[in-house]
PDB file of C-alpha atoms in Angstrom:
ATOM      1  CA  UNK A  45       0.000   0.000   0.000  1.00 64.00           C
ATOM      2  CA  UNK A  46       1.192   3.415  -1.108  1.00 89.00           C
ATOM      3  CA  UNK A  47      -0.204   6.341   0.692  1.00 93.00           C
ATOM      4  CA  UNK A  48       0.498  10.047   1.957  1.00 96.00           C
ATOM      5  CA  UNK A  49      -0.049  12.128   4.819  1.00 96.00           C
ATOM      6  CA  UNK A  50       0.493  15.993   5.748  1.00 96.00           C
ATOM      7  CA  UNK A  51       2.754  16.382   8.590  1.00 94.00           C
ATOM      8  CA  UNK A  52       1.848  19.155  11.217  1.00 85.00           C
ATOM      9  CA  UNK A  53       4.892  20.812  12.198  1.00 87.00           C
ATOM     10  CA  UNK A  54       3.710  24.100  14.687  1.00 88.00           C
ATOM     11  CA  UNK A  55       5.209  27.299  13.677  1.00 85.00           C
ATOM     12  CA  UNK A  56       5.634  27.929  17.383  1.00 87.00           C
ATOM     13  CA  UNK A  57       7.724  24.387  17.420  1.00 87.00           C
ATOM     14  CA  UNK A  58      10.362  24.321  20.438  1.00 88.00           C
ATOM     15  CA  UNK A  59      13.358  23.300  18.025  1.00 86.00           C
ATOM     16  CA  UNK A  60      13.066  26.752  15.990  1.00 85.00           C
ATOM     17  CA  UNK A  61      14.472  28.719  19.146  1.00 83.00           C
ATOM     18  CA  UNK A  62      17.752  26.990  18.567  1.00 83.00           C
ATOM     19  CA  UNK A  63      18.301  25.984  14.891  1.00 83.00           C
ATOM     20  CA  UNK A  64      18.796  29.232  13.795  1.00 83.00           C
ATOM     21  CA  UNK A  65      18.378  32.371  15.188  1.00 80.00           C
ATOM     22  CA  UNK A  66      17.339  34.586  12.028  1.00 85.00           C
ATOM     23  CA  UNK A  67      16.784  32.105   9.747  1.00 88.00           C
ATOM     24  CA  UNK A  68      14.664  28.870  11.996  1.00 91.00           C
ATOM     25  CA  UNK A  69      14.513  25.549  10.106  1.00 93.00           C
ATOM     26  CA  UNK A  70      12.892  22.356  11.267  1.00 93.00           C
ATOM     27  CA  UNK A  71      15.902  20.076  12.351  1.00 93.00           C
ATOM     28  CA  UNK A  72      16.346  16.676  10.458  1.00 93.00           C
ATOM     29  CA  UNK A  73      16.092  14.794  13.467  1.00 93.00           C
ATOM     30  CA  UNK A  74      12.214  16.798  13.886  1.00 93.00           C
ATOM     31  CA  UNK A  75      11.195  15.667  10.365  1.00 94.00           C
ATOM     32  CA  UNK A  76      12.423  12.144  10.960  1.00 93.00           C
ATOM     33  CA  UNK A  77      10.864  11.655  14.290  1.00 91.00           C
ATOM     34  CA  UNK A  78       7.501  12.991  12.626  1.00 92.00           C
ATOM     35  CA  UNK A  79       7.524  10.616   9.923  1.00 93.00           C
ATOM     36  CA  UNK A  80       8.517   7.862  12.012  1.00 90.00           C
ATOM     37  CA  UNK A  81       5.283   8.497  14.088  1.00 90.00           C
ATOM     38  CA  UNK A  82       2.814   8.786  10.750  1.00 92.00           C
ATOM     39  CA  UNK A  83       4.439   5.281   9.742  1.00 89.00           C
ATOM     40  CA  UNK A  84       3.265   3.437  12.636  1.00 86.00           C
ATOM     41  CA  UNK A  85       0.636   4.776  13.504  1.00 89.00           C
ATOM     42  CA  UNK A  86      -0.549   3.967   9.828  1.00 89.00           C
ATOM     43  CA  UNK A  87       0.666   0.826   9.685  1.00 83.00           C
ATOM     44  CA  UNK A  88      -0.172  -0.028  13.384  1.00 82.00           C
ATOM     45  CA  UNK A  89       3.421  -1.162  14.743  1.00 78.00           C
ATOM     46  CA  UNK A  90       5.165  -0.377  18.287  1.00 78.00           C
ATOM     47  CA  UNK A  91       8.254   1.849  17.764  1.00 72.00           C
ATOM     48  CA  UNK A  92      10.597  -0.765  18.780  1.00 72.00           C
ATOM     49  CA  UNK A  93       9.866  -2.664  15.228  1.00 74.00           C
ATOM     50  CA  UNK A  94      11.271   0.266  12.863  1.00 79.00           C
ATOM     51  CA  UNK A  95      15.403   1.202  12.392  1.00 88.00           C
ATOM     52  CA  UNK A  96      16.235   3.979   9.875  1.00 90.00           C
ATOM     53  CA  UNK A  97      18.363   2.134   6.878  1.00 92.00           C
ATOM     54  CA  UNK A  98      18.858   5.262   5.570  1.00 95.00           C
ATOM     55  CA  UNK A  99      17.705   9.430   5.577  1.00 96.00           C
ATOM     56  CA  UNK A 100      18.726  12.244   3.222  1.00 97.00           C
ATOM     57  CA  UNK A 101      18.065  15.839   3.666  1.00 97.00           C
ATOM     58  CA  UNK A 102      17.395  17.532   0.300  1.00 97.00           C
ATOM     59  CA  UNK A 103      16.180  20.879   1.445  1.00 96.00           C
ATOM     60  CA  UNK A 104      15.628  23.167   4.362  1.00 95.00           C
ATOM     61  CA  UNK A 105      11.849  23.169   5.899  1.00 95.00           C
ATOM     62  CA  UNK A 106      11.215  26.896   8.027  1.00 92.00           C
ATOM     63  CA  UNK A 107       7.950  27.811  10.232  1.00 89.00           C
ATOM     64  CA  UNK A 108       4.912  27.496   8.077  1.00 87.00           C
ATOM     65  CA  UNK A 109       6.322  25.102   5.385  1.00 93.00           C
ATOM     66  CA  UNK A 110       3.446  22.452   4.740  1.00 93.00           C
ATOM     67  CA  UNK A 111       5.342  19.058   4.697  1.00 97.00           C
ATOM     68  CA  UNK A 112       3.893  15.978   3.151  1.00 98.00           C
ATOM     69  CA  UNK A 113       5.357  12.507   3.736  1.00 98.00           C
ATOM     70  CA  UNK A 114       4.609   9.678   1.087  1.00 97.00           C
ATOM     71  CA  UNK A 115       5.542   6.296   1.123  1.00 96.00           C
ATOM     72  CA  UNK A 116       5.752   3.102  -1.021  1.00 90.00           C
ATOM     73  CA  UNK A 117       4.205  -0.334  -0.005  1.00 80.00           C
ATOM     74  CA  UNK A 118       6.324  -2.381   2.296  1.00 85.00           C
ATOM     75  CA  UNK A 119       8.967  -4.135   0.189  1.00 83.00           C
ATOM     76  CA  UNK A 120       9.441  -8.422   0.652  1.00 88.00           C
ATOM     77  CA  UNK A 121      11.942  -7.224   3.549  1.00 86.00           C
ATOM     78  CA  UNK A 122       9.631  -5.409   4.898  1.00 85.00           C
ATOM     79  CA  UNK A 123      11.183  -1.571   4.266  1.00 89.00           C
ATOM     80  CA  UNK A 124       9.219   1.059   3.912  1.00 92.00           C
ATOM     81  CA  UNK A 125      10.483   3.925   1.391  1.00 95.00           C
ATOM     82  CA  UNK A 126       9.947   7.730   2.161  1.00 96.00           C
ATOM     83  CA  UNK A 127      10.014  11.506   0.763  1.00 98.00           C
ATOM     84  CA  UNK A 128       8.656  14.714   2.627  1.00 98.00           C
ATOM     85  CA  UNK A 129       8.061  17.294   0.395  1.00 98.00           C
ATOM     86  CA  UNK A 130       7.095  20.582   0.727  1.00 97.00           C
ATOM     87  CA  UNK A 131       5.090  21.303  -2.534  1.00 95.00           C
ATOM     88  CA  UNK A 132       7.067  20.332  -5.401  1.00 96.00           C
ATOM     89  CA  UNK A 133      10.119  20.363  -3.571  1.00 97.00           C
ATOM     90  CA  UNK A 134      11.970  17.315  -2.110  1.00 98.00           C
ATOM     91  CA  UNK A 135      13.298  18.201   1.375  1.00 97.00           C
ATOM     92  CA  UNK A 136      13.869  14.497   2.721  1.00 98.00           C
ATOM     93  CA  UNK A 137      13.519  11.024   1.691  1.00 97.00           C
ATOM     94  CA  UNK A 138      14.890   7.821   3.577  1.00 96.00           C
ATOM     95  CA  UNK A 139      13.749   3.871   4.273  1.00 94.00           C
ATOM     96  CA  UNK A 140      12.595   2.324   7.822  1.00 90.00           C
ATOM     97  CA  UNK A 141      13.441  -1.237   7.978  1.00 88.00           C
ATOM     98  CA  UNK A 142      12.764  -4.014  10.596  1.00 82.00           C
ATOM     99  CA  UNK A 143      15.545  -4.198  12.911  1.00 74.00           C
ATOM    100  CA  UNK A 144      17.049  -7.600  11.370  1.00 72.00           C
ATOM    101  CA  UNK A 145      16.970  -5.852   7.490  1.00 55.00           C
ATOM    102  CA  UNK A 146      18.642  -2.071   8.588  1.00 42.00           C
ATOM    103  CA  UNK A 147      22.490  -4.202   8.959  1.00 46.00           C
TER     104      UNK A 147
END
């Protein structure tokens, strides 16, 4: 199953006070812990059954940015493929694998 889902990230978020004054941007570690959250809670599995094989960051996200994560249907291994996006524009894409397939 392939799906999407817009990822609320408040204007007002705590991490914008430190990465960086003048110009804030939503940390990495921000986006990845949000889409970690939309994939299990869509595909109903505890946190401890999810390891990040791998995360790029493409492109800076600021207060306001809409961010959508897609995602591909699990692969045989069980991986899941992702992309945030804000728009058109790519800002991060990575896989969450099982803990036995992210060696």
């Amino acid at each position: 199953m392939s799906g999407s889902r817009t990822l609320a990230i408040a204007a007002d978020h705590p991490a914008f006070a430190g990465h960086f004054p003048g110009r804030p941007i939503v940390p990495g570690v921000v986006l990845l812990d949000e889409a970690v959250q939309a994939l299990e809670a869509e595909f109903a599995l505890p946190p401890t059954c999810w390891k990040l094989a791998s995360a790029k960051f493409l492109s800076p996200v600021g207060p306001g940015d809409v961010v959508t994560l897609s995602w591909q249907a699990p692969a045989a291994s069980g991986a899941i493929a992702f992309r945030l996006a804000c728009g058109e524009r790519a800002v991060a894409s990575g896989t969450l694998a099982p803990p036995d397939a992210a060696r």
